Coordinates of C-alpha atoms in Angstrom, one line a residue:
Chain A
X238 CA -16.5 -38.6 2.3
X239 CA -19.3 -40.9 1.4
X240 CA -22.5 -39.0 2.0
X241 CA -25.6 -41.0 4.1
X242 CA -27.5 -41.7 0.8
X243 CA -24.3 -43.3 -1.0
X244 CA -23.9 -45.6 2.1
X245 CA -27.6 -46.6 2.1
X246 CA -27.7 -47.5 -1.3
X247 CA -24.5 -49.2 -1.3
X248 CA -25.2 -51.2 1.7
X249 CA -28.7 -52.5 0.5
X250 CA -27.1 -53.4 -2.8
X251 CA -25.0 -55.8 -1.0
X252 CA -27.9 -57.1 1.1
X253 CA -29.5 -58.0 -2.0
X254 CA -26.8 -59.7 -3.9
X255 CA -24.3 -60.5 -1.3
X256 CA -21.8 -58.0 -2.2
X257 CA -18.9 -56.8 -0.1
X258 CA -18.9 -53.2 -1.2
X259 CA -19.1 -51.8 2.3
X260 CA -16.9 -53.8 4.0
X261 CA -14.0 -51.3 3.9
X262 CA -16.1 -49.2 5.9
X263 CA -16.7 -51.4 8.9
X264 CA -14.0 -51.8 11.0
X265 CA -12.6 -55.1 12.8
X266 CA -12.0 -58.6 12.0
X267 CA -12.8 -58.9 8.4
X268 CA -14.3 -62.3 9.0
X269 CA -16.8 -60.5 11.6
X270 CA -17.8 -58.1 8.9
X271 CA -18.4 -60.9 6.5
X272 CA -20.9 -62.6 9.2
X273 CA -22.3 -59.3 10.2
X274 CA -23.4 -58.6 6.3
X275 CA -24.4 -62.3 6.1
X276 CA -26.6 -62.2 9.5
X277 CA -28.4 -58.6 7.7
X278 CA -28.7 -60.7 4.2
X279 CA -30.5 -63.5 6.1
X280 CA -32.7 -61.3 8.0
X281 CA -33.6 -59.6 4.8
X282 CA -34.1 -62.4 2.6
X283 CA -36.0 -64.3 5.3
X284 CA -38.2 -62.1 6.1
X285 CA -39.1 -61.5 2.5
X286 CA -39.4 -65.4 1.9
X287 CA -41.9 -65.8 4.7
X288 CA -44.0 -63.3 3.2
X289 CA -44.2 -65.0 -0.1
X290 CA -44.9 -68.1 1.7
X291 CA -47.9 -66.6 3.6
X292 CA -49.4 -65.1 0.0
X293 CA -48.6 -68.3 -1.4
X294 CA -49.2 -71.3 0.5
X295 CA -50.5 -73.7 -2.2
X296 CA -47.3 -73.2 -4.1
X297 CA -45.0 -73.7 -1.1
X298 CA -46.8 -77.1 0.0
X299 CA -47.0 -78.0 -3.8
X300 CA -43.0 -77.3 -4.6
X301 CA -41.4 -78.1 -0.7
X302 CA -39.2 -76.0 1.3
X303 CA -36.2 -76.1 -0.8
X304 CA -38.0 -75.6 -4.2
X305 CA -40.0 -72.1 -2.8
X306 CA -36.9 -70.8 -0.7
X307 CA -35.0 -70.9 -4.0
X308 CA -37.4 -69.6 -6.2
X309 CA -38.2 -66.9 -3.4
X310 CA -34.7 -65.9 -2.9
X311 CA -33.9 -65.2 -6.9
X312 CA -37.9 -63.1 -7.1
X313 CA -36.8 -61.2 -3.8
X314 CA -33.4 -60.2 -5.1
X315 CA -34.8 -59.1 -8.3
X316 CA -37.7 -57.5 -7.2
X317 CA -37.4 -56.0 -3.5
X318 CA -40.7 -54.5 -1.9
X319 CA -41.2 -50.9 -2.5
X320 CA -43.1 -50.7 1.1
X321 CA -42.8 -51.5 4.4
X322 CA -45.9 -53.3 4.5
X323 CA -45.1 -57.4 3.6
X324 CA -48.8 -58.2 3.3
X325 CA -48.6 -56.1 0.2
X326 CA -45.4 -58.0 -1.4
X327 CA -45.0 -60.3 -4.0
X328 CA -47.5 -59.4 -7.0
X329 CA -45.6 -60.7 -9.7
X330 CA -44.7 -63.8 -8.1
X331 CA -47.1 -65.8 -10.7
X332 CA -45.4 -64.2 -13.7
X333 CA -42.0 -64.6 -12.5
X334 CA -42.9 -68.5 -11.9
X335 CA -43.8 -68.6 -15.5
X336 CA -40.4 -67.7 -16.6
X337 CA -38.6 -69.9 -13.9
X338 CA -36.9 -72.3 -15.5
X339 CA -36.6 -75.1 -12.6
X340 CA -40.7 -74.7 -12.9
X341 CA -40.6 -75.5 -16.5
X342 CA -42.3 -78.9 -15.8
X343 CA -45.0 -77.7 -13.2
X344 CA -47.6 -75.6 -16.2
X345 CA -49.5 -75.1 -13.5
X346 CA -47.8 -73.3 -10.6
X347 CA -48.4 -69.9 -11.9
X348 CA -51.9 -70.2 -11.9
X349 CA -52.0 -71.5 -8.7
X350 CA -50.0 -68.6 -7.4
X351 CA -52.6 -66.3 -8.8
X352 CA -55.3 -68.3 -7.1
X353 CA -53.3 -68.0 -3.8
X354 CA -52.7 -64.4 -4.2
X355 CA -56.4 -63.9 -5.0
X356 CA -57.7 -65.0 -1.5
X357 CA -54.7 -63.5 0.4
X358 CA -55.8 -60.0 -0.9
X359 CA -59.0 -60.8 -0.5
X360 CA -59.1 -61.7 3.0
X361 CA -56.7 -58.4 3.8
X362 CA -58.1 -56.4 1.6
X363 CA -59.6 -52.4 2.9
X364 CA -63.3 -51.9 3.3
X365 CA -63.7 -51.1 -0.9
X366 CA -67.5 -49.6 -1.1
X367 CA -69.7 -51.7 -2.6
X368 CA -70.5 -51.7 -6.3
X369 CA -73.8 -50.8 -7.5
X370 CA -75.5 -51.9 -10.8
X371 CA -78.8 -50.1 -12.3
X372 CA -80.8 -52.8 -14.0
X373 CA -83.7 -50.3 -14.5
X374 CA -85.9 -47.7 -13.0
X375 CA -87.0 -49.9 -9.8
X376 CA -83.8 -52.6 -9.6
X377 CA -80.4 -52.4 -8.8
X378 CA -77.9 -54.9 -7.2
X379 CA -75.4 -54.3 -4.9
X380 CA -72.1 -56.4 -5.3
X381 CA -69.7 -56.9 -2.2
X382 CA -66.9 -54.6 -2.6
X383 CA -64.4 -57.0 -1.5
X384 CA -65.0 -59.3 -4.8
X385 CA -62.4 -60.5 -7.5
X386 CA -62.7 -62.2 -10.6
X387 CA -60.3 -64.7 -11.6
X388 CA -59.4 -66.6 -15.0
X389 CA -57.1 -69.4 -15.0
X390 CA -56.1 -72.8 -16.8
X391 CA -55.9 -75.5 -14.2
X392 CA -58.4 -76.6 -11.2
X393 CA -56.5 -74.5 -8.7
X394 CA -59.2 -74.8 -6.3
X395 CA -58.7 -78.4 -6.1
X396 CA -55.4 -77.8 -5.5
X397 CA -56.0 -75.3 -2.8
X398 CA -58.3 -77.9 -1.2
X399 CA -55.6 -80.6 -0.7
X400 CA -53.2 -78.1 0.6
X401 CA -56.0 -76.8 3.3
X402 CA -57.0 -80.6 4.0
X403 CA -53.3 -81.5 4.3
X404 CA -54.0 -84.2 1.7
X405 CA -51.1 -84.7 -0.9
X406 CA -52.9 -88.1 -1.8
X407 CA -55.9 -86.1 -3.0
X408 CA -53.5 -84.7 -5.8
X409 CA -53.3 -88.1 -7.8
X410 CA -56.7 -88.4 -8.6
X411 CA -56.7 -84.4 -10.1
X412 CA -57.1 -84.1 -13.9
X413 CA -54.6 -81.6 -14.6
X414 CA -55.5 -80.9 -18.5
X415 CA -55.6 -77.6 -19.3
X416 CA -58.9 -76.2 -19.4
X417 CA -60.4 -72.4 -19.0
X418 CA -61.7 -71.7 -15.6
X419 CA -63.2 -68.8 -13.8
X420 CA -63.7 -68.2 -10.4
X421 CA -65.4 -65.5 -8.0
X422 CA -63.5 -64.7 -4.7
X423 CA -65.0 -62.3 -2.0
X424 CA -64.8 -62.1 1.9
X425 CA -67.7 -63.1 4.1
X426 CA -67.9 -63.8 7.7
X427 CA -66.2 -67.3 7.8
X428 CA -63.4 -65.8 5.9
X429 CA -62.9 -65.9 2.1
X430 CA -65.1 -68.1 -0.1
X431 CA -64.6 -69.3 -3.4
X432 CA -67.1 -70.0 -6.3
X433 CA -66.9 -71.4 -9.8
X434 CA -68.1 -69.4 -12.5
X435 CA -68.9 -70.5 -16.3
X436 CA -67.9 -68.3 -18.9
X437 CA -70.5 -66.1 -19.2
X438 CA -71.2 -65.4 -15.7
X439 CA -67.3 -64.2 -16.0
X440 CA -67.6 -62.1 -18.7
X441 CA -70.7 -60.4 -17.2
X442 CA -69.1 -59.9 -13.5
X443 CA -65.6 -58.9 -15.2
X444 CA -67.2 -55.9 -17.2
X445 CA -69.4 -54.8 -13.9
X446 CA -65.9 -55.0 -11.9
X447 CA -64.4 -53.1 -14.6
X448 CA -66.7 -50.4 -14.1
X449 CA -69.3 -50.9 -17.3
X450 CA -73.2 -50.2 -17.2
X451 CA -75.5 -53.2 -17.5
X452 CA -75.9 -52.9 -21.1
X453 CA -72.5 -52.7 -22.0
X454 CA -71.7 -55.7 -19.3
X455 CA -74.3 -57.8 -21.4
X456 CA -73.3 -56.9 -24.5
X457 CA -69.7 -58.0 -23.7
X458 CA -71.1 -61.4 -22.7
X459 CA -73.3 -61.9 -26.0
X460 CA -70.4 -61.4 -28.1
X461 CA -69.2 -65.3 -26.9
X462 CA -72.1 -66.7 -25.6
X463 CA -76.1 -67.4 -26.9
X464 CA -78.7 -64.9 -25.1
X465 CA -80.3 -67.5 -23.4
X466 CA -77.4 -69.1 -21.9
X467 CA -76.3 -65.7 -21.0
X468 CA -79.1 -64.4 -19.0
X469 CA -79.5 -67.8 -17.2
X470 CA -75.9 -67.8 -16.2
X471 CA -76.6 -64.0 -14.9
X472 CA -79.5 -65.2 -13.0
X473 CA -78.2 -68.0 -11.3
X474 CA -74.9 -67.4 -10.7
X475 CA -74.8 -63.5 -10.2
X476 CA -78.2 -62.3 -9.3
X477 CA -78.5 -64.9 -6.5
X478 CA -74.9 -65.1 -5.7
X479 CA -74.1 -64.2 -1.8
X480 CA -72.1 -61.5 -2.7
X481 CA -74.9 -59.7 -4.3
X482 CA -78.2 -57.9 -3.1
X483 CA -80.7 -56.9 -4.9
X484 CA -82.1 -53.6 -4.5
X485 CA -85.9 -52.8 -5.3
X486 CA -85.0 -49.2 -5.5
X487 CA -81.8 -48.4 -7.3
X488 CA -79.0 -46.5 -5.4
X489 CA -77.9 -44.5 -9.0
X490 CA -75.7 -45.4 -11.9
X491 CA -72.1 -47.1 -11.4
X492 CA -69.4 -44.6 -12.0
Chain B
X233 CA -72.3 -59.4 3.3
X234 CA -69.9 -58.5 6.0
X235 CA -70.1 -55.0 7.1
X236 CA -66.7 -53.7 8.4
X237 CA -65.5 -50.8 10.4
X238 CA -63.1 -48.8 8.4
X239 CA -59.6 -48.6 9.6
X240 CA -59.1 -45.0 10.0
X241 CA -62.3 -44.4 12.6
X242 CA -61.8 -43.6 16.1
X243 CA -63.0 -46.5 17.9
X244 CA -61.4 -46.2 21.7
X245 CA -60.6 -43.9 24.4
X246 CA -57.2 -42.8 25.3
X247 CA -55.4 -45.3 27.9
X248 CA -52.1 -44.8 29.3
X249 CA -49.4 -47.1 29.7
X250 CA -48.4 -47.6 33.2
X251 CA -45.0 -47.9 34.4
X252 CA -45.7 -51.6 35.0
X253 CA -44.5 -54.7 33.3
X254 CA -46.4 -55.6 29.8
X255 CA -46.0 -58.4 26.8
X256 CA -45.5 -58.1 23.3
X257 CA -49.1 -59.3 21.6
X258 CA -48.5 -61.5 18.8
X259 CA -51.2 -62.4 16.2
X260 CA -51.2 -66.5 17.1
X261 CA -52.1 -65.3 20.4
X262 CA -55.4 -63.3 19.7
X263 CA -57.7 -66.1 20.3
X264 CA -56.4 -66.9 23.8
X265 CA -56.5 -63.1 24.7
X266 CA -60.0 -62.5 23.7
X267 CA -60.8 -65.7 25.6
X268 CA -59.0 -64.5 28.7
X269 CA -60.1 -61.1 28.8
X270 CA -57.3 -59.2 30.2
X271 CA -53.8 -61.2 30.5
X272 CA -51.3 -57.8 31.6
X273 CA -51.5 -54.4 32.4
X274 CA -50.6 -53.5 28.7
X275 CA -50.0 -54.7 25.4
X276 CA -47.8 -53.7 22.3
X277 CA -48.3 -54.8 18.6
X278 CA -46.5 -54.4 15.7
X279 CA -48.0 -51.6 14.0
X280 CA -47.5 -53.0 10.7
X281 CA -49.5 -56.0 11.3
X282 CA -52.6 -54.1 11.7
X283 CA -52.5 -51.7 8.7
X284 CA -54.3 -54.0 6.6
X285 CA -58.0 -54.3 7.5
X286 CA -57.7 -58.4 8.1
X287 CA -59.1 -60.6 10.7
X288 CA -56.0 -59.5 12.8
X289 CA -57.6 -55.8 13.2
X290 CA -60.7 -57.1 13.7
X291 CA -59.3 -59.2 16.7
X292 CA -57.5 -56.4 18.1
X293 CA -60.6 -54.4 18.2
X294 CA -62.2 -56.7 20.7
X295 CA -58.9 -56.8 23.0
X296 CA -58.0 -53.2 22.8
X297 CA -61.2 -53.1 24.8
X298 CA -59.8 -54.8 27.8
X299 CA -55.9 -53.5 27.5
X300 CA -53.7 -50.4 27.1
X301 CA -51.8 -50.4 23.8
X302 CA -48.8 -49.5 22.5
X303 CA -47.9 -49.6 18.7
X304 CA -44.4 -50.3 18.3
X305 CA -43.5 -50.0 14.4
X306 CA -40.7 -51.5 12.4
X307 CA -41.4 -49.7 9.0
X308 CA -40.7 -45.8 9.1
X309 CA -37.4 -45.8 8.2
X310 CA -36.3 -42.9 10.5
X311 CA -32.9 -43.2 9.4
X312 CA -33.5 -43.1 5.5
X313 CA -31.5 -40.6 3.9
X314 CA -34.7 -40.4 1.0
X315 CA -37.1 -38.9 4.0
X316 CA -40.2 -40.9 5.4
X317 CA -42.9 -42.8 3.1
X318 CA -45.9 -40.4 3.1
X319 CA -48.3 -43.8 2.5
X320 CA -46.6 -45.5 5.6
X321 CA -46.8 -42.4 7.5
X322 CA -50.9 -42.1 6.7
X323 CA -51.7 -45.8 7.8
X324 CA -49.7 -45.2 10.8
X325 CA -51.8 -42.1 12.0
X326 CA -55.0 -44.1 10.7
X327 CA -54.1 -46.8 13.2
X328 CA -53.2 -44.0 16.3
X329 CA -56.8 -42.2 15.4
X330 CA -58.6 -45.5 15.6
X331 CA -56.6 -47.5 18.7
X332 CA -55.2 -44.2 20.8
X333 CA -52.2 -46.0 22.1
X334 CA -50.8 -45.0 25.1
X335 CA -47.3 -45.2 23.4
X336 CA -45.7 -45.2 20.0
X337 CA -42.5 -45.9 19.0
X338 CA -40.0 -47.1 16.1
X339 CA -36.7 -47.6 15.6
X340 CA -32.8 -45.5 15.2
X341 CA -32.3 -47.4 12.1
X342 CA -32.9 -47.4 8.1
X343 CA -35.2 -49.6 5.9
X344 CA -35.6 -47.8 2.6
X345 CA -33.3 -46.2 0.0
X346 CA -34.0 -45.2 -3.5
X347 CA -37.8 -46.9 -3.4
X348 CA -36.8 -49.8 -2.1
X349 CA -37.5 -51.4 1.2
X350 CA -35.6 -54.1 3.2
X351 CA -37.4 -55.6 6.1
X352 CA -34.6 -55.2 8.3
X353 CA -33.1 -52.4 10.8
X354 CA -30.3 -51.5 9.2
X355 CA -27.5 -49.3 11.0
X356 CA -26.8 -45.5 10.6
X357 CA -23.6 -43.9 10.7
X358 CA -23.6 -41.8 13.9
X359 CA -22.8 -38.7 11.9
X360 CA -24.1 -35.3 11.9
X361 CA -25.3 -35.5 8.4
X362 CA -27.1 -38.4 10.0
X363 CA -28.3 -36.6 12.9
X364 CA -29.8 -33.8 10.6
X365 CA -31.5 -36.6 8.7
X366 CA -33.4 -38.4 11.7
X367 CA -34.3 -35.3 13.4
X368 CA -35.6 -33.8 10.1
X369 CA -37.2 -37.3 9.6
X370 CA -38.5 -37.3 13.1
X371 CA -39.8 -33.7 13.2
X372 CA -42.2 -34.7 10.2
X373 CA -43.5 -37.7 11.5
X374 CA -44.4 -36.3 15.1
X375 CA -45.8 -33.3 13.3
X376 CA -48.3 -35.2 10.6
X377 CA -49.1 -37.5 13.7
X378 CA -49.3 -35.2 16.4
X379 CA -47.9 -37.4 18.5
X380 CA -44.7 -37.7 20.5
X381 CA -43.0 -40.9 19.1
X382 CA -40.3 -43.3 21.0
X383 CA -36.9 -44.1 19.1
X384 CA -35.4 -47.5 20.2
X385 CA -31.8 -48.0 20.3
X386 CA -30.5 -50.7 18.2
X387 CA -28.9 -53.8 18.3
X388 CA -25.5 -54.0 15.9
X389 CA -23.6 -56.6 14.7
X390 CA -20.5 -54.1 13.2
X391 CA -19.4 -50.7 13.5
X392 CA -19.4 -48.1 10.7
X393 CA -15.9 -45.9 10.2
X394 CA -17.8 -43.0 9.2
X395 CA -19.4 -42.3 12.6
X396 CA -17.9 -39.1 14.6
X397 CA -20.6 -39.9 17.7
X398 CA -21.1 -42.8 20.1
X399 CA -24.6 -44.2 19.6
X400 CA -25.7 -43.0 23.1
X401 CA -24.4 -39.6 21.7
X402 CA -26.3 -39.7 18.9
X403 CA -29.6 -40.7 21.0
X404 CA -29.2 -37.7 23.7
X405 CA -28.7 -35.1 20.9
X406 CA -31.6 -36.6 19.0
X407 CA -33.9 -36.2 21.9
X408 CA -32.9 -32.9 22.7
X409 CA -33.4 -31.3 19.0
X410 CA -36.6 -33.2 18.0
X411 CA -38.5 -33.8 21.6
X412 CA -38.4 -37.5 21.0
X413 CA -38.9 -39.9 23.4
X414 CA -36.4 -42.9 23.9
X415 CA -37.2 -46.5 24.2
X416 CA -34.5 -48.0 25.7
X417 CA -33.7 -52.0 24.8
X418 CA -31.8 -53.2 27.4
X419 CA -31.4 -56.7 25.3
X420 CA -30.0 -54.4 22.8
X421 CA -27.4 -52.8 24.6
X422 CA -26.2 -55.8 25.9
X423 CA -26.0 -57.5 22.4
X424 CA -24.3 -55.0 21.1
X425 CA -21.6 -54.7 24.1
X426 CA -20.7 -58.4 23.7
X427 CA -20.3 -58.2 20.0
X428 CA -17.9 -55.6 19.9
X429 CA -16.3 -57.0 22.8
X430 CA -17.0 -54.0 25.6
X431 CA -18.6 -54.2 29.0
X432 CA -22.4 -54.2 28.8
X433 CA -22.4 -52.2 32.2
X434 CA -20.1 -49.5 30.9
X435 CA -22.2 -49.5 27.8
X436 CA -25.4 -48.9 29.7
X437 CA -23.7 -46.3 32.1
X438 CA -22.9 -44.5 28.7
X439 CA -26.7 -44.6 27.7
X440 CA -27.9 -43.2 31.0
X441 CA -25.2 -40.4 31.1
X442 CA -25.6 -39.2 27.5
X443 CA -29.5 -39.5 27.5
X444 CA -31.6 -37.5 29.7
X445 CA -33.5 -39.4 32.6
X446 CA -36.9 -37.8 31.4
X447 CA -36.8 -38.8 27.4
X448 CA -36.6 -42.5 28.6
X449 CA -40.1 -43.3 28.5
X450 CA -40.5 -47.0 28.1
X451 CA -38.0 -50.1 28.6
X452 CA -37.8 -53.1 26.2
X453 CA -36.5 -56.7 27.4
X454 CA -36.2 -59.4 25.1
X455 CA -34.1 -62.9 24.5
X456 CA -31.0 -63.5 22.3
X457 CA -29.1 -66.2 20.8
X458 CA -25.3 -67.1 20.6
X459 CA -24.2 -68.0 17.1
X460 CA -21.5 -69.8 16.8
X461 CA -19.1 -68.5 13.8
X462 CA -16.9 -70.5 10.9
X463 CA -14.1 -68.0 12.1
X464 CA -14.7 -69.7 15.8
X465 CA -15.9 -66.5 17.5
X466 CA -19.9 -65.9 19.1
X467 CA -22.0 -63.5 17.7
X468 CA -25.3 -62.5 19.4
X469 CA -28.3 -62.5 17.4
X470 CA -31.4 -60.4 18.7
X471 CA -33.6 -62.7 17.8
X472 CA -36.3 -62.0 20.4
X473 CA -36.7 -65.8 20.4
X474 CA -36.0 -67.0 24.3
X475 CA -36.1 -65.9 27.6
X476 CA -34.5 -62.8 28.7
X477 CA -30.7 -63.7 29.9
X478 CA -29.5 -63.5 33.1
X479 CA -27.5 -60.6 31.8
X480 CA -29.9 -58.5 30.6
X481 CA -31.9 -58.8 34.0
X482 CA -29.0 -57.4 35.6
X483 CA -28.7 -54.2 33.4
X484 CA -32.5 -53.6 33.6
X485 CA -32.0 -53.8 37.6
X486 CA -29.3 -51.2 37.2
X487 CA -31.4 -49.3 34.8
X488 CA -34.2 -48.6 36.8
X489 CA -32.1 -48.2 40.0
X490 CA -31.2 -45.2 38.0
X491 CA -33.7 -44.0 36.4
X492 CA -36.8 -45.3 38.3
X493 CA -39.3 -47.3 37.1
X494 CA -40.8 -47.4 33.3
X495 CA -43.2 -49.3 31.4
X496 CA -41.3 -52.5 30.6
X497 CA -42.3 -54.7 27.8
X498 CA -41.5 -58.3 27.3
X499 CA -40.7 -59.1 23.5
X500 CA -40.9 -62.4 22.0
X501 CA -41.3 -62.5 18.5
X502 CA -39.9 -65.6 17.0
X503 CA -40.3 -69.5 18.2
X504 CA -43.2 -68.1 20.2
X505 CA -44.0 -69.8 23.8
X506 CA -47.1 -70.0 25.2
X507 CA -48.9 -67.2 26.6
X508 CA -48.3 -67.9 30.1
X509 CA -44.5 -68.2 29.5
X510 CA -44.7 -64.5 28.4
X511 CA -46.7 -63.8 31.3
X512 CA -44.0 -65.6 33.9
X513 CA -41.2 -63.2 31.9
X514 CA -43.5 -60.1 32.7
X515 CA -43.7 -61.1 36.0
X516 CA -40.3 -60.9 36.6
X517 CA -40.2 -57.8 35.3
X518 CA -42.9 -56.7 37.7
X519 CA -40.8 -58.0 40.9
X520 CA -38.0 -55.8 40.0
X521 CA -40.3 -52.7 39.5
X522 CA -42.2 -53.5 42.7
X523 CA -38.9 -54.2 44.8
X524 CA -37.3 -50.7 43.6
X525 CA -40.8 -48.9 44.3
X526 CA -40.6 -50.7 48.0
X527 CA -36.5 -49.8 48.0
X528 CA -35.8 -53.5 48.7
X529 CA -32.6 -55.6 47.6
X530 CA -33.2 -56.0 43.8
X531 CA -32.9 -59.6 42.9
X532 CA -30.6 -60.2 40.3
X533 CA -26.8 -60.8 40.6
X534 CA -24.5 -60.2 37.6
X535 CA -24.0 -63.5 36.0
X536 CA -22.2 -62.1 32.8

């Protein structure tokens, strides 16, 4: 006799791939059994698709419902969730879109997905402790723990703005030529905020968020920028940023 | 910068759920509830919607000040042969510590197997093995949470030939072995009966005969839809997207006439109406409860 685990594994497979392996265990009119399995499959897939739609609203808006649903269905069937909180689900959708043939004519779509997810994750992040960076014996900076940095190739912030404004006409004047762009994303009282970063600021901030001390973060920045440019970027874009607080007494070294 | 309150910090005193009608609270209604201050005798929320530290959790902090609260989960997967996900249990524990809910519930179903989680309440075969698995999972959860859980009867669209006992028998024995409470979903009884061609009243009687009345600590009422299938038959779908049907009101009336007043929740999760529609449904349930208490003739006639 089939064990409970075997039954559950087989039914789960049926719901993910539309199979009918468990049908022989479900007595009654075969037509009703088929419909019942379809109802459960629809519940699973619509739940997962809706979760993706919430995490990737700009992608869904740009592609339209039919395209998004089809892409989501394929992603969800291949990569079902590992936990019950659907707000955690959907990481990897950007990478999936990069290899998704129907999205081949939309080279910016994966970056839009990365931006959407960064905003969603930032808005719903736990309460991470702030990051302290000691600059010298008297000075440290405190960086908001919700801060995320993101490097992309397309003007994803402008696409997201068009979505937020419900303005498809605004897409027509966008320059969609690929060019390296960096963003700081953080949570504040009004929700989630975004600010574009220059390359030196992004390099420094990225190193700090990875746990580097100030000297190492600066050294990494100077590999790709002149000292004057790097220091100006760090001073104006990071030290003066809304997600940073200057401490006159250091709280100690970063871990 | 935002100074948040960690989710796992206790913030509220205990507030028992009264044997009165309550409303299922969904995120789109948060603003209205915060503006009005007090909208129902008690509220129930889906636990998983508040396990992340976002705006919804902060709004619930405000709402909880004015309302008794019940937590209703969909993610424990009590019927999973693999057991319960420890991370999910820990998140639920944090939520309980923070909100001090009057009742905590989940479903007689499963959603996870071999690390894959499907967002649906999937049916169990009612076997001795399944009873042992659910009892074991419940023991683990109730011990970890330090609270009694209520287990809700599911709606079903098919039966499983592996079953060796009925659903009411399974639930009754589960309550006896684990000490859990039962959340009796009247709409699910009605939907399952109609889908399997049985009499809803007879099905309700089977539940009330098999489950000790004292174990039934909460009742759910909800709407369902009727889907016309390609084969020409009807299937009732437990979609929680409409008013409670006359047949379900009649069953509810029969249930509380047998077991007495219980906290009764109006569940409405899809095609969400304005808050006053939910309040009107809750008022109907309260009318039935009030008339029971006054031993008056109950208002709903059989409508099939």
